Coordinates of C-alpha atoms in Angstrom, one line a residue:
M168 CA -3.2 -12.7 -28.8
E169 CA -2.3 -10.5 -31.7
P170 CA -5.0 -10.9 -34.6
T171 CA -4.3 -10.0 -37.9
A172 CA -6.4 -9.9 -40.9
K173 CA -5.7 -13.2 -42.7
T174 CA -5.5 -15.2 -39.5
N175 CA -7.6 -14.5 -37.0
G176 CA -5.3 -14.2 -34.4
A177 CA -2.2 -16.3 -35.7
K178 CA -0.5 -19.3 -37.0
T179 CA -0.1 -22.0 -34.0
N180 CA 3.2 -21.5 -33.3
G181 CA 4.5 -20.9 -36.9
A182 CA 3.3 -23.9 -37.9
K183 CA 0.4 -25.7 -39.7
T184 CA -1.9 -27.8 -36.9
N185 CA -4.2 -30.3 -38.7
G186 CA -3.4 -29.1 -42.6
A187 CA -4.7 -25.5 -41.1
K188 CA -3.2 -22.0 -40.6
T189 CA -6.2 -20.6 -39.5
N190 CA -6.7 -20.6 -35.7
G191 CA -4.8 -23.7 -35.8
A192 CA -7.4 -25.6 -37.4
K193 CA -9.4 -27.5 -40.4
T194 CA -12.6 -26.4 -41.1
N195 CA -14.8 -29.9 -42.3
G196 CA -12.0 -31.0 -44.1
K197 CA -10.8 -27.5 -46.2
D198 CA -8.6 -24.9 -45.2
K199 CA -10.3 -21.7 -44.6
K200 CA -9.2 -19.3 -47.7
E201 CA -8.1 -16.0 -47.2
G202 CA -11.4 -14.3 -47.6
D203 CA -13.1 -16.1 -44.7
E204 CA -11.3 -14.3 -41.9
V205 CA -12.8 -13.4 -38.7
N206 CA -14.2 -9.8 -38.3
L207 CA -12.7 -10.0 -34.8
L208 CA -14.5 -6.9 -34.0
A209 CA -17.9 -7.4 -34.9
E210 CA -17.5 -10.7 -33.2
Y211 CA -16.4 -9.2 -30.0
G212 CA -19.3 -6.4 -30.4
R213 CA -21.9 -8.8 -31.0
A214 CA -21.4 -11.0 -27.8
W215 CA -21.0 -7.4 -25.8
C216 CA -24.2 -6.5 -27.0
L217 CA -25.9 -9.8 -26.1
H218 CA -24.7 -9.3 -22.6
Q219 CA -26.3 -6.0 -22.5
F220 CA -29.7 -7.5 -24.0
V221 CA -29.9 -9.7 -21.2
P222 CA -32.2 -7.5 -18.8
F223 CA -34.1 -6.1 -21.3
V224 CA -35.2 -9.2 -22.7
D225 CA -36.3 -10.5 -19.1
K226 CA -38.2 -7.8 -18.8
L227 CA -40.2 -7.7 -21.9
V228 CA -40.4 -11.4 -22.3
L229 CA -40.9 -12.5 -18.4
G230 CA -42.2 -9.2 -17.3
S231 CA -40.1 -9.0 -14.7
Y232 CA -36.3 -8.4 -13.7
G233 CA -35.1 -12.3 -14.4
Q234 CA -33.5 -14.9 -11.5
A235 CA -30.4 -14.2 -11.5
M236 CA -29.8 -11.7 -8.6
D237 CA -27.4 -9.4 -10.5
N238 CA -28.3 -8.5 -13.7
R239 CA -27.7 -5.1 -14.9
M240 CA -30.3 -2.6 -13.6
L241 CA -32.7 -0.5 -15.9
K242 CA -34.5 2.4 -15.4
P243 CA -37.9 2.3 -15.4
W244 CA -39.6 4.3 -18.4
D245 CA -41.2 7.0 -15.9
Q246 CA -38.1 8.0 -14.5
G247 CA -35.5 9.0 -18.0
P248 CA -35.4 7.6 -21.4
D249 CA -31.7 6.7 -20.3
D250 CA -32.4 2.9 -20.9
W251 CA -34.6 2.2 -23.3
M252 CA -34.9 5.4 -25.8
I253 CA -31.3 5.7 -25.7
R254 CA -29.1 2.1 -25.0
L255 CA -31.5 0.1 -26.2
P256 CA -31.5 1.6 -29.7
L257 CA -27.8 1.6 -29.5
L258 CA -27.4 -1.8 -28.8
V259 CA -29.6 -3.1 -31.4
V260 CA -27.5 -0.8 -34.2
S261 CA -23.8 -2.0 -32.5
F262 CA -25.1 -5.6 -32.8
L263 CA -26.6 -5.4 -36.6
F264 CA -23.5 -3.2 -37.7
P265 CA -20.5 -3.6 -35.2
N266 CA -18.1 -1.2 -36.7
P267 CA -15.7 0.9 -34.5
W268 CA -17.6 4.1 -34.1
V269 CA -20.9 2.8 -33.4
L270 CA -19.6 0.3 -30.9
L271 CA -17.6 3.1 -29.5
V272 CA -21.4 5.4 -28.4
A273 CA -22.6 2.3 -27.1
H274 CA -20.0 1.9 -24.8
V275 CA -19.6 5.4 -23.9
A276 CA -23.5 4.8 -22.8
N277 CA -22.8 2.2 -21.6
I278 CA -20.7 3.7 -18.8
V279 CA -22.4 6.8 -18.3
S280 CA -25.0 4.7 -17.2
W281 CA -23.0 2.6 -14.7
F282 CA -21.4 5.2 -13.0
Y283 CA -25.2 6.6 -12.3
W284 CA -25.9 3.6 -10.7
M285 CA -22.1 3.9 -9.1
P286 CA -21.7 2.3 -6.1
A287 CA -24.6 0.4 -6.0
V288 CA -23.4 -1.8 -8.8
W289 CA -22.0 -5.4 -8.3
D290 CA -18.6 -5.8 -8.4
H291 CA -18.5 -7.5 -12.2
M292 CA -20.3 -4.2 -13.4
V293 CA -17.2 -2.1 -12.6
W294 CA -14.9 -5.3 -14.7
A295 CA -17.6 -4.7 -17.5
A296 CA -17.1 -1.2 -17.0
L297 CA -13.3 -1.1 -16.9
L298 CA -13.4 -3.1 -19.9
E299 CA -15.5 -0.7 -22.1
L300 CA -13.2 2.2 -21.3
T301 CA -10.2 0.1 -22.5
F302 CA -12.7 -0.2 -25.9
V303 CA -13.4 3.8 -25.6
L304 CA -9.4 4.3 -25.8
A305 CA -8.5 1.5 -28.2
A306 CA -11.4 3.0 -30.6
L307 CA -10.7 6.7 -29.9
A308 CA -7.4 5.7 -31.4
G309 CA -8.5 5.2 -34.8
G310 CA -7.4 3.1 -37.6
G311 CA -10.3 0.8 -38.5
K312 CA -12.1 -2.5 -37.4
E313 CA -9.0 -4.6 -37.9
A314 CA -6.4 -1.9 -36.0
V315 CA -9.0 -1.9 -32.9
A316 CA -9.4 -5.0 -32.2
K317 CA -5.9 -5.7 -33.0
R318 CA -5.2 -2.8 -29.9
F319 CA -8.2 -4.1 -28.1
L320 CA -8.3 -7.6 -27.5
P321 CA -5.0 -7.9 -26.4
A322 CA -5.3 -5.0 -23.7
A323 CA -8.7 -6.4 -22.6
R324 CA -7.8 -10.0 -22.0
M325 CA -4.6 -8.6 -19.7
E326 CA -7.2 -6.4 -18.0
L327 CA -9.7 -9.0 -17.3
C328 CA -7.1 -11.6 -15.6
V329 CA -5.9 -9.1 -13.3
L330 CA -9.6 -8.6 -12.4
Y331 CA -10.0 -12.5 -12.1
W332 CA -6.7 -12.2 -10.2
S333 CA -7.6 -9.5 -7.8
A334 CA -11.0 -11.7 -7.2
A335 CA -8.7 -14.6 -6.4
F336 CA -6.5 -12.5 -3.8
W337 CA -8.9 -11.2 -1.9
K338 CA -10.1 -14.9 -0.8
L339 CA -6.4 -15.1 1.4
T340 CA -8.1 -13.5 4.4
T341 CA -8.5 -15.4 8.2
S342 CA -12.2 -15.2 8.2
W343 CA -12.5 -17.1 5.0
Y344 CA -10.7 -20.3 5.9
T345 CA -12.9 -20.3 9.3
V346 CA -15.6 -22.4 9.1
R347 CA -18.1 -20.9 11.4
G348 CA -18.3 -17.6 9.3
S349 CA -17.1 -18.2 5.9
C350 CA -19.5 -17.4 2.5
A351 CA -17.4 -20.4 1.0
P352 CA -19.8 -22.9 3.0
V353 CA -22.7 -20.2 3.1
L354 CA -22.8 -20.9 -0.8
L355 CA -21.9 -24.9 -1.0
S356 CA -24.5 -25.2 1.2
E357 CA -26.9 -23.7 -1.1
L358 CA -25.4 -25.5 -4.3
M359 CA -26.2 -29.2 -1.9
A360 CA -29.4 -28.2 -1.3
G361 CA -29.7 -27.5 -5.3
L362 CA -28.3 -30.6 -6.3
F363 CA -29.1 -32.9 -3.1
T364 CA -31.9 -34.0 -0.6
A365 CA -32.1 -34.5 3.3
E366 CA -32.3 -37.8 2.9
L367 CA -29.5 -38.4 0.6
V368 CA -27.4 -36.1 2.5
P369 CA -28.4 -35.7 5.5
P370 CA -27.3 -32.7 7.9
G371 CA -24.4 -32.8 10.0
S372 CA -23.3 -36.3 8.2
A373 CA -19.8 -37.1 7.7
F374 CA -20.1 -36.0 4.2
A375 CA -21.7 -33.2 4.2
N376 CA -19.3 -31.8 7.1
I377 CA -16.7 -32.8 5.1
M378 CA -17.2 -31.0 1.9
L379 CA -18.3 -27.8 3.7
K380 CA -15.1 -28.0 5.7
I381 CA -13.1 -28.2 3.0
A382 CA -15.0 -25.7 0.9
P383 CA -12.9 -22.6 1.9
V384 CA -9.8 -24.2 0.4
F385 CA -11.3 -25.7 -2.5
V386 CA -13.4 -22.3 -3.4
A387 CA -10.3 -20.3 -3.1
A388 CA -8.1 -23.1 -5.6
L389 CA -10.8 -22.8 -7.9
E390 CA -10.2 -19.2 -8.1
F391 CA -6.9 -19.0 -8.7
A392 CA -6.6 -21.7 -11.1
V393 CA -9.4 -19.9 -13.1
A394 CA -7.3 -16.9 -12.7
Y395 CA -3.9 -18.7 -13.7
C396 CA -5.0 -20.8 -16.5
L397 CA -6.7 -17.6 -18.2
T398 CA -3.6 -16.0 -17.9
F399 CA -1.6 -18.7 -19.7
R400 CA -4.1 -21.2 -20.9
P401 CA -6.6 -19.5 -22.3
T402 CA -8.3 -22.4 -23.8
A403 CA -8.2 -24.6 -20.5
G404 CA -9.1 -21.4 -18.4
V405 CA -12.5 -21.0 -20.4
V406 CA -13.4 -24.3 -19.9
L407 CA -12.3 -24.1 -16.3
A408 CA -14.4 -20.7 -15.9
L409 CA -17.5 -22.1 -17.7
A410 CA -17.3 -24.8 -14.7
F411 CA -17.2 -22.0 -12.2
H412 CA -19.7 -19.5 -13.3
Q413 CA -21.8 -22.6 -14.0
T414 CA -21.8 -24.1 -10.1
I415 CA -22.6 -20.4 -9.5
N416 CA -25.9 -20.3 -11.7
L417 CA -26.8 -23.7 -9.9
M418 CA -27.3 -21.9 -6.6
P419 CA -30.9 -21.8 -5.6
M420 CA -30.9 -18.2 -3.9
T421 CA -27.5 -16.4 -4.9
Y422 CA -28.0 -17.7 -8.5
A423 CA -25.4 -14.9 -9.8
G424 CA -26.0 -15.2 -13.0
G425 CA -25.2 -11.5 -13.8
F426 CA -21.9 -12.4 -12.9
S427 CA -21.7 -15.3 -15.1
I428 CA -22.8 -13.9 -18.5
S429 CA -21.0 -10.9 -18.2
M430 CA -17.8 -12.8 -18.3
C431 CA -19.2 -15.5 -20.6
C432 CA -20.2 -13.0 -23.0
R433 CA -16.6 -12.2 -23.0
F434 CA -14.6 -14.9 -23.6
V435 CA -14.1 -14.0 -27.1
I436 CA -11.3 -11.9 -25.7
F437 CA -9.1 -15.2 -24.5
L438 CA -10.2 -17.2 -27.9
P439 CA -10.9 -14.6 -30.7
G440 CA -12.5 -16.0 -33.7
I441 CA -13.8 -19.0 -31.4
V442 CA -17.8 -18.4 -31.8
S443 CA -17.0 -17.5 -35.5
Q444 CA -15.5 -21.5 -35.9
A445 CA -18.6 -22.8 -33.8
L446 CA -20.8 -21.3 -36.1
G447 CA -19.1 -22.8 -38.8
K448 CA -19.5 -26.8 -40.1
S449 CA -18.0 -29.1 -37.5
N450 CA -18.8 -32.2 -36.8
S451 CA -18.4 -31.6 -32.6
L452 CA -22.1 -31.4 -31.8
I453 CA -22.9 -34.3 -29.8
L454 CA -20.9 -33.6 -26.7
P455 CA -21.4 -29.9 -26.2
L456 CA -25.1 -30.1 -26.9
S457 CA -25.8 -33.1 -24.3
L458 CA -23.8 -31.2 -21.6
C459 CA -25.6 -28.0 -22.5
V460 CA -28.9 -29.7 -22.3
A461 CA -28.4 -31.5 -18.9
V462 CA -27.4 -28.6 -17.2
G463 CA -30.5 -27.1 -18.9
A464 CA -31.8 -29.4 -17.3
A465 CA -30.8 -28.9 -14.0
M466 CA -31.0 -25.1 -13.9
F467 CA -34.7 -25.8 -14.8
A468 CA -35.6 -28.0 -11.8
I469 CA -33.4 -26.0 -9.1
H470 CA -34.7 -22.3 -10.4
K471 CA -38.6 -23.6 -11.3
G472 CA -37.9 -22.5 -14.6
V473 CA -34.9 -20.3 -17.1
D474 CA -34.7 -16.4 -17.7
T475 CA -32.3 -15.0 -20.5
A476 CA -29.4 -15.5 -18.6
C477 CA -29.0 -18.8 -18.3
V478 CA -30.5 -19.6 -21.8
L479 CA -27.4 -16.9 -23.0
F480 CA -24.6 -18.8 -20.9
L481 CA -25.5 -22.5 -21.8
S482 CA -25.7 -21.1 -25.5
L483 CA -22.6 -19.7 -25.8
A484 CA -21.0 -22.4 -23.9
F485 CA -22.1 -24.6 -26.6
L486 CA -20.6 -22.6 -29.1
Y487 CA -17.3 -22.0 -26.8
L488 CA -17.1 -25.7 -26.4
R489 CA -18.0 -26.9 -29.9
G490 CA -14.9 -24.6 -31.4
I491 CA -12.8 -26.2 -28.7
M492 CA -13.6 -29.7 -29.6
S493 CA -13.6 -28.4 -33.7
G494 CA -9.8 -27.3 -33.2
H495 CA -9.9 -23.3 -32.2
R496 CA -6.3 -22.5 -30.5
P497 CA -5.5 -19.4 -29.1
S498 CA -3.0 -16.7 -30.8
A499 CA 0.4 -18.1 -29.8
K500 CA 2.1 -14.5 -30.6
G501 CA 1.7 -13.5 -26.9
F502 CA -0.7 -10.5 -25.7
G503 CA 0.8 -8.1 -28.7
G504 CA -1.5 -5.1 -29.1
A505 CA -0.1 -1.6 -28.5
A506 CA 1.9 -1.2 -25.3
W507 CA 0.7 2.0 -23.8
L508 CA -3.0 0.2 -23.9
S509 CA -2.1 -3.1 -22.6
F510 CA -0.1 -0.9 -20.1
L511 CA -2.8 1.4 -19.9
A512 CA -5.6 -1.5 -19.1
I513 CA -3.6 -3.7 -16.3
L514 CA -2.6 -0.3 -14.2
I515 CA -6.3 0.2 -14.2
G516 CA -7.2 -3.0 -13.3
F517 CA -4.1 -3.5 -10.5
V518 CA -5.3 0.3 -9.1
Y519 CA -9.4 -1.2 -9.0
G520 CA -8.8 -4.7 -7.8
F521 CA -6.2 -4.7 -5.2
L522 CA -5.0 -0.6 -3.8
A523 CA -9.1 0.3 -3.7
P524 CA -9.9 -1.2 -0.9
V525 CA -6.5 -0.9 0.7
A526 CA -6.8 2.5 0.6
G527 CA -10.5 2.3 1.8
V528 CA -12.3 4.1 -1.5
M529 CA -14.4 1.4 -2.6
A530 CA -15.9 -1.9 -0.4
M531 CA -18.7 -3.2 -1.9
A532 CA -18.6 -3.0 -5.9
S533 CA -14.7 -3.7 -5.4
S534 CA -13.2 -7.2 -6.2
T535 CA -14.0 -8.1 -2.5
M536 CA -16.9 -9.8 -2.9
Y537 CA -17.7 -13.1 -0.8
G538 CA -13.8 -12.6 0.7
N539 CA -15.2 -12.2 4.5
V540 CA -12.8 -9.3 3.5
K541 CA -12.8 -7.0 7.4
Q542 CA -12.8 -3.4 5.5
W543 CA -12.0 -1.4 8.6
G544 CA -10.3 -1.6 11.9
G545 CA -8.0 -4.0 11.3
T546 CA -7.3 -6.1 8.5
N547 CA -8.0 -9.7 8.1
H548 CA -5.9 -10.4 5.6
L549 CA -3.1 -12.5 5.2
A550 CA -1.1 -10.0 2.9
V551 CA -2.3 -6.9 2.9
P552 CA -3.7 -4.0 5.2
T553 CA -7.1 -2.3 4.4
G554 CA -8.8 1.0 5.1
L555 CA -6.0 3.1 5.3
L556 CA -7.4 6.8 4.7
Q557 CA -10.3 5.4 7.8
E558 CA -7.2 3.9 9.9
H559 CA -5.7 7.3 9.4
F560 CA -8.3 9.9 9.5
A561 CA -9.9 7.7 12.8
D562 CA -7.3 9.2 14.9
P563 CA -8.3 12.6 16.3
K564 CA -4.6 14.2 16.0
N565 CA -5.0 13.8 12.3
T566 CA -7.3 17.1 10.8
E567 CA -5.2 18.2 7.7
P568 CA -6.9 18.3 5.1
A569 CA -10.6 19.1 6.6
W570 CA -12.0 17.7 3.8
A571 CA -10.4 14.3 3.9
K572 CA -11.0 14.0 7.7
D573 CA -14.8 14.9 6.7
A574 CA -14.7 12.1 4.3
F575 CA -12.8 9.4 6.1
G576 CA -12.7 10.5 9.7
G577 CA -14.9 9.9 12.4
G578 CA -14.2 6.4 13.6
L579 CA -16.2 3.7 14.2
I580 CA -19.5 3.3 15.6
R581 CA -21.7 0.4 17.0
V582 CA -25.1 0.6 16.4
D583 CA -26.9 -1.0 19.4
E584 CA -30.7 -0.9 18.2
T585 CA -32.9 1.2 15.8
T586 CA -36.6 1.6 15.0
S587 CA -35.9 3.0 11.4
P588 CA -37.2 1.4 8.9
T589 CA -34.5 2.1 6.2
M590 CA -31.6 1.9 8.5
R591 CA -33.2 -2.2 9.0
E592 CA -33.7 -2.7 5.9
L593 CA -30.0 -1.4 4.8
C594 CA -28.4 -3.1 8.1
P595 CA -28.0 -6.0 9.3
A596 CA -30.2 -7.0 6.4
E597 CA -31.1 -10.3 7.7
A598 CA -31.9 -12.6 5.1
T599 CA -31.9 -15.8 7.2
H600 CA -35.5 -16.6 6.5
L601 CA -34.5 -16.7 2.7
M602 CA -32.4 -19.6 3.0
L603 CA -33.6 -22.8 1.3
P604 CA -34.5 -24.5 5.1
Y605 CA -32.4 -28.0 4.2
A606 CA -29.4 -25.3 3.2
R607 CA -29.4 -23.8 6.9
D608 CA -29.4 -27.0 8.3
L609 CA -26.5 -28.4 6.9
L610 CA -24.5 -25.1 7.8
I611 CA -26.0 -25.3 11.6
G612 CA -25.0 -29.5 11.3
V613 CA -21.8 -28.0 10.7
G614 CA -21.3 -25.9 13.7
T615 CA -22.3 -22.6 12.3
P616 CA -25.0 -20.2 13.7
G617 CA -26.6 -20.6 10.3
R618 CA -27.1 -16.9 9.4
Y619 CA -27.3 -15.4 6.4
F620 CA -27.2 -11.3 5.7
E621 CA -27.9 -9.4 2.2
L622 CA -25.5 -6.5 3.3
Y623 CA -24.6 -6.1 -0.8
A624 CA -27.8 -6.7 -2.3
A625 CA -29.6 -4.3 0.0
R626 CA -27.9 -1.7 -0.6
N627 CA -27.7 -2.8 -4.5
Y628 CA -31.9 -3.0 -4.7
Y629 CA -32.7 0.0 -2.1
N630 CA -35.6 1.1 -3.7
R631 CA -36.0 -1.3 -6.5
D632 CA -38.2 -3.7 -4.4
D633 CA -40.2 -5.4 -7.1
D634 CA -36.5 -6.2 -9.2
H635 CA -35.7 -7.6 -5.5
G636 CA -38.7 -9.7 -5.0
S637 CA -38.4 -11.3 -8.7
S638 CA -34.6 -12.2 -7.9
A639 CA -33.7 -15.4 -6.6
L640 CA -32.8 -13.8 -3.6
H641 CA -36.6 -13.8 -2.3
N642 CA -37.9 -16.8 -4.5
R643 CA -38.2 -19.1 -2.0
G644 CA -37.1 -20.1 2.1
N645 CA -38.9 -20.6 5.5
T646 CA -40.7 -17.1 6.5
T647 CA -41.0 -18.9 9.7
V648 CA -37.8 -18.7 11.1
E649 CA -37.7 -16.1 13.8
V650 CA -34.0 -14.4 14.9
S651 CA -33.1 -11.4 16.8
Q652 CA -31.7 -8.5 15.4
P653 CA -27.5 -8.1 15.9
P654 CA -25.8 -4.8 16.9
Y655 CA -23.4 -3.9 14.5
V656 CA -20.6 -2.0 13.5
E657 CA -19.8 0.6 10.7
P658 CA -17.8 3.3 9.8
A659 CA -19.1 6.9 10.7
Y660 CA -19.1 7.5 7.2
E661 CA -21.6 4.9 6.6
L662 CA -24.2 6.0 9.7
R663 CA -24.2 9.5 8.3
R664 CA -25.1 8.1 4.8
V665 CA -28.1 5.8 5.9
L666 CA -29.2 8.5 7.8
S667 CA -29.2 10.7 5.6
L668 CA -31.5 8.2 3.4
A669 CA -33.9 7.8 6.3
R670 CA -34.5 11.3 7.2
K671 CA -34.7 12.1 3.1
K672 CA -38.0 9.6 3.6
G673 CA -39.0 12.1 6.9
E674 CA -39.0 9.1 9.2
S675 CA -39.4 9.2 12.6
F676 CA -37.1 7.0 14.5
T677 CA -34.9 6.3 17.3
L678 CA -31.2 5.0 17.0
K679 CA -28.4 4.6 19.7
Y680 CA -25.1 4.2 19.1
T681 CA -22.0 3.6 21.0
P682 CA -18.4 4.8 19.4
V683 CA -16.0 2.1 19.9
P684 CA -12.1 1.7 18.9
W685 CA -10.6 1.8 15.9
F686 CA -8.8 -1.8 16.4
G687 CA -10.3 -4.7 17.3
T688 CA -12.7 -7.8 16.8
P689 CA -16.1 -8.8 16.8
K690 CA -16.0 -10.1 20.5
S691 CA -14.2 -6.8 21.7
Y692 CA -16.5 -4.8 19.9
A693 CA -19.5 -6.7 21.5
E694 CA -18.4 -6.2 25.0
Y695 CA -17.5 -2.8 25.0
Q696 CA -18.7 -0.4 27.1
G697 CA -18.7 2.8 26.3
E698 CA -21.1 6.2 26.3
Q699 CA -24.2 5.1 24.5
V700 CA -25.7 8.2 22.1
V701 CA -29.7 8.5 22.3
L702 CA -30.9 10.3 18.8
K703 CA -34.7 10.6 18.7
E704 CA -35.6 11.9 15.3
E705 CA -39.4 12.9 14.2
G706 CA -40.5 13.0 10.6
N707 CA -40.3 16.9 10.3
G708 CA -36.6 17.2 10.9
Q709 CA -37.2 18.1 14.5
R710 CA -34.3 15.8 16.9
T711 CA -33.0 15.5 20.2
C712 CA -29.7 13.8 21.0
M713 CA -28.1 12.9 24.5
K714 CA -25.2 11.8 25.1
G715 CA -25.7 11.8 29.4
K716 CA -26.0 15.4 28.6
P717 CA -27.4 17.1 25.5
C718 CA -24.9 16.5 22.2
D719 CA -22.3 18.5 20.5
D720 CA -22.6 19.9 17.3
S721 CA -19.5 18.0 16.4
E722 CA -21.5 14.1 17.2
V723 CA -21.8 12.3 14.3
A724 CA -25.7 11.7 14.1
L725 CA -25.3 15.7 13.7
Q726 CA -23.8 15.8 10.9
P727 CA -24.7 16.5 7.2
P728 CA -24.6 13.5 4.7
P729 CA -21.2 12.4 3.4
Q730 CA -19.4 14.3 0.2
Y731 CA -21.2 13.7 -3.0
W732 CA -18.0 12.5 -4.5
L733 CA -17.1 9.6 -2.4
T734 CA -20.6 8.1 -1.9
K735 CA -20.1 7.4 -5.4
F736 CA -17.6 5.1 -4.8
L737 CA -17.7 4.1 -0.8
H738 CA -20.3 1.5 0.3
P739 CA -18.8 0.0 3.3
Y740 CA -19.6 -3.4 4.6
P741 CA -21.1 -3.3 8.1
L742 CA -19.7 -5.8 10.6
P743 CA -23.2 -7.9 12.0
I744 CA -22.3 -8.7 15.3
L745 CA -23.3 -12.5 16.7
P746 CA -23.3 -14.4 19.6
G747 CA -20.1 -16.3 20.0
D748 CA -18.2 -14.2 17.4
T749 CA -14.7 -13.9 18.8
R750 CA -12.1 -13.0 15.8
E751 CA -13.6 -13.6 12.3
V752 CA -16.2 -11.5 10.3
H753 CA -19.2 -13.2 9.4
C754 CA -20.3 -13.5 6.0
S755 CA -22.5 -11.4 4.0
T756 CA -23.6 -10.7 0.3

């Protein structure tokens, strides 16, 4: 995919297609002339700006964060000028004048803003930041708009392919393919609750149970298919990816519209010139428009309204489909571009997407989302280990270097009970009462516990109650559902981190926890009989810690907060332990 000044990317297979050399298509019966070439950098830049505008428009038009649960965060006016006085003006200028240097400054501002929120960001925000970093490097190399586009687009395409492959790769866990705790039936039950009724598809019926049981294989196959097609058949990949992301948008509770629109705005990377062609004259109107209107009606019915992410996604989907039906074809010249940038983009994507969870430096915000990945305490992945740094420093014999022992050591903790509001908010972050009753009935009907935990969302929305409340996560459900708080297991690092948050709020609380062996399963962790630590803390900082006798100064609960640098990357997934759990970990979002 190596765009040039005269052909929007290349001839198709070195030959005319339907009488045209430009993008392999005619436009309204006439070949495009040399002066009609598309500014590919402007096309990418404006699509990128549209994605950034989404939360701003939601706040200005709807008065709140949109229903999409994972839109980019915005700092309120009273907390600083970062977004409204810096990023927004830069975005407006970039949209109007998308030249390399304006876009460069806007991309740098975006990256700085993203890092401010880390690691309380969704995985797609890291994907976007890595692509933005690739653009910054491409722009810094200079050469004008054509050179920057030719350098950036192929590298970004490869990088995004690597990231899609990584998301599929992390579905290769034993827990993902075990219906009892897999995220796949949880998500499909939501989708079915949006599309069907209990009268049409009764919970526990043969059809409902078959659909839920095949969900893990089907969803994993779909994710691998999207990655494969985007890599080797970009046109088919974009169509398949649009369908995949739209199913996410249709979920009543886990409406991850931020992920969908983030990727949708970047599909121009795979089909350069597609939007420009779709905006031109074409007979392809009825079918793409009908599809998008029908889907929009379904979105309105399910979500009782629409937000900016929904409207923009469907608008861009219409343009992509119209452009494809008008005959647009991607370049046949391969990836092309600058070899150094393409190599660097692939390397960065691979290290983040595949190696970070293996090492244990990222969990939430990595590509493991919804994969039922056991991030520590022994892997459940079919191909690779996880949490190697934590595993190494869990051994008391491994004490050097001291900073690494402090960062990754301490082993595992089973939190048996706590009265801390902050700790209870962040874990187990019970969200069962927020599920649609029909969705929960479907899950119970197929033999799952029918429980849902929003561990990831609880951290990303921490101290953002208004945004949390306006998202689809909290828009419906059955608040009369009562469930007991389960114990949970987490690395010592996370206990120290969350304790520091509770202490900053001046909370008075009691905490009971038990250190457990590193290697284990939910069942073995639940049954382990060890020496329990009891911490009683007052809001003024006074505390008592007993472990049969007064605790040593080295006790985990008495340690200072973790090192700041690591807290900018690592939010581990705690592991709720439910009655009946054996080897596999339960789904959480």
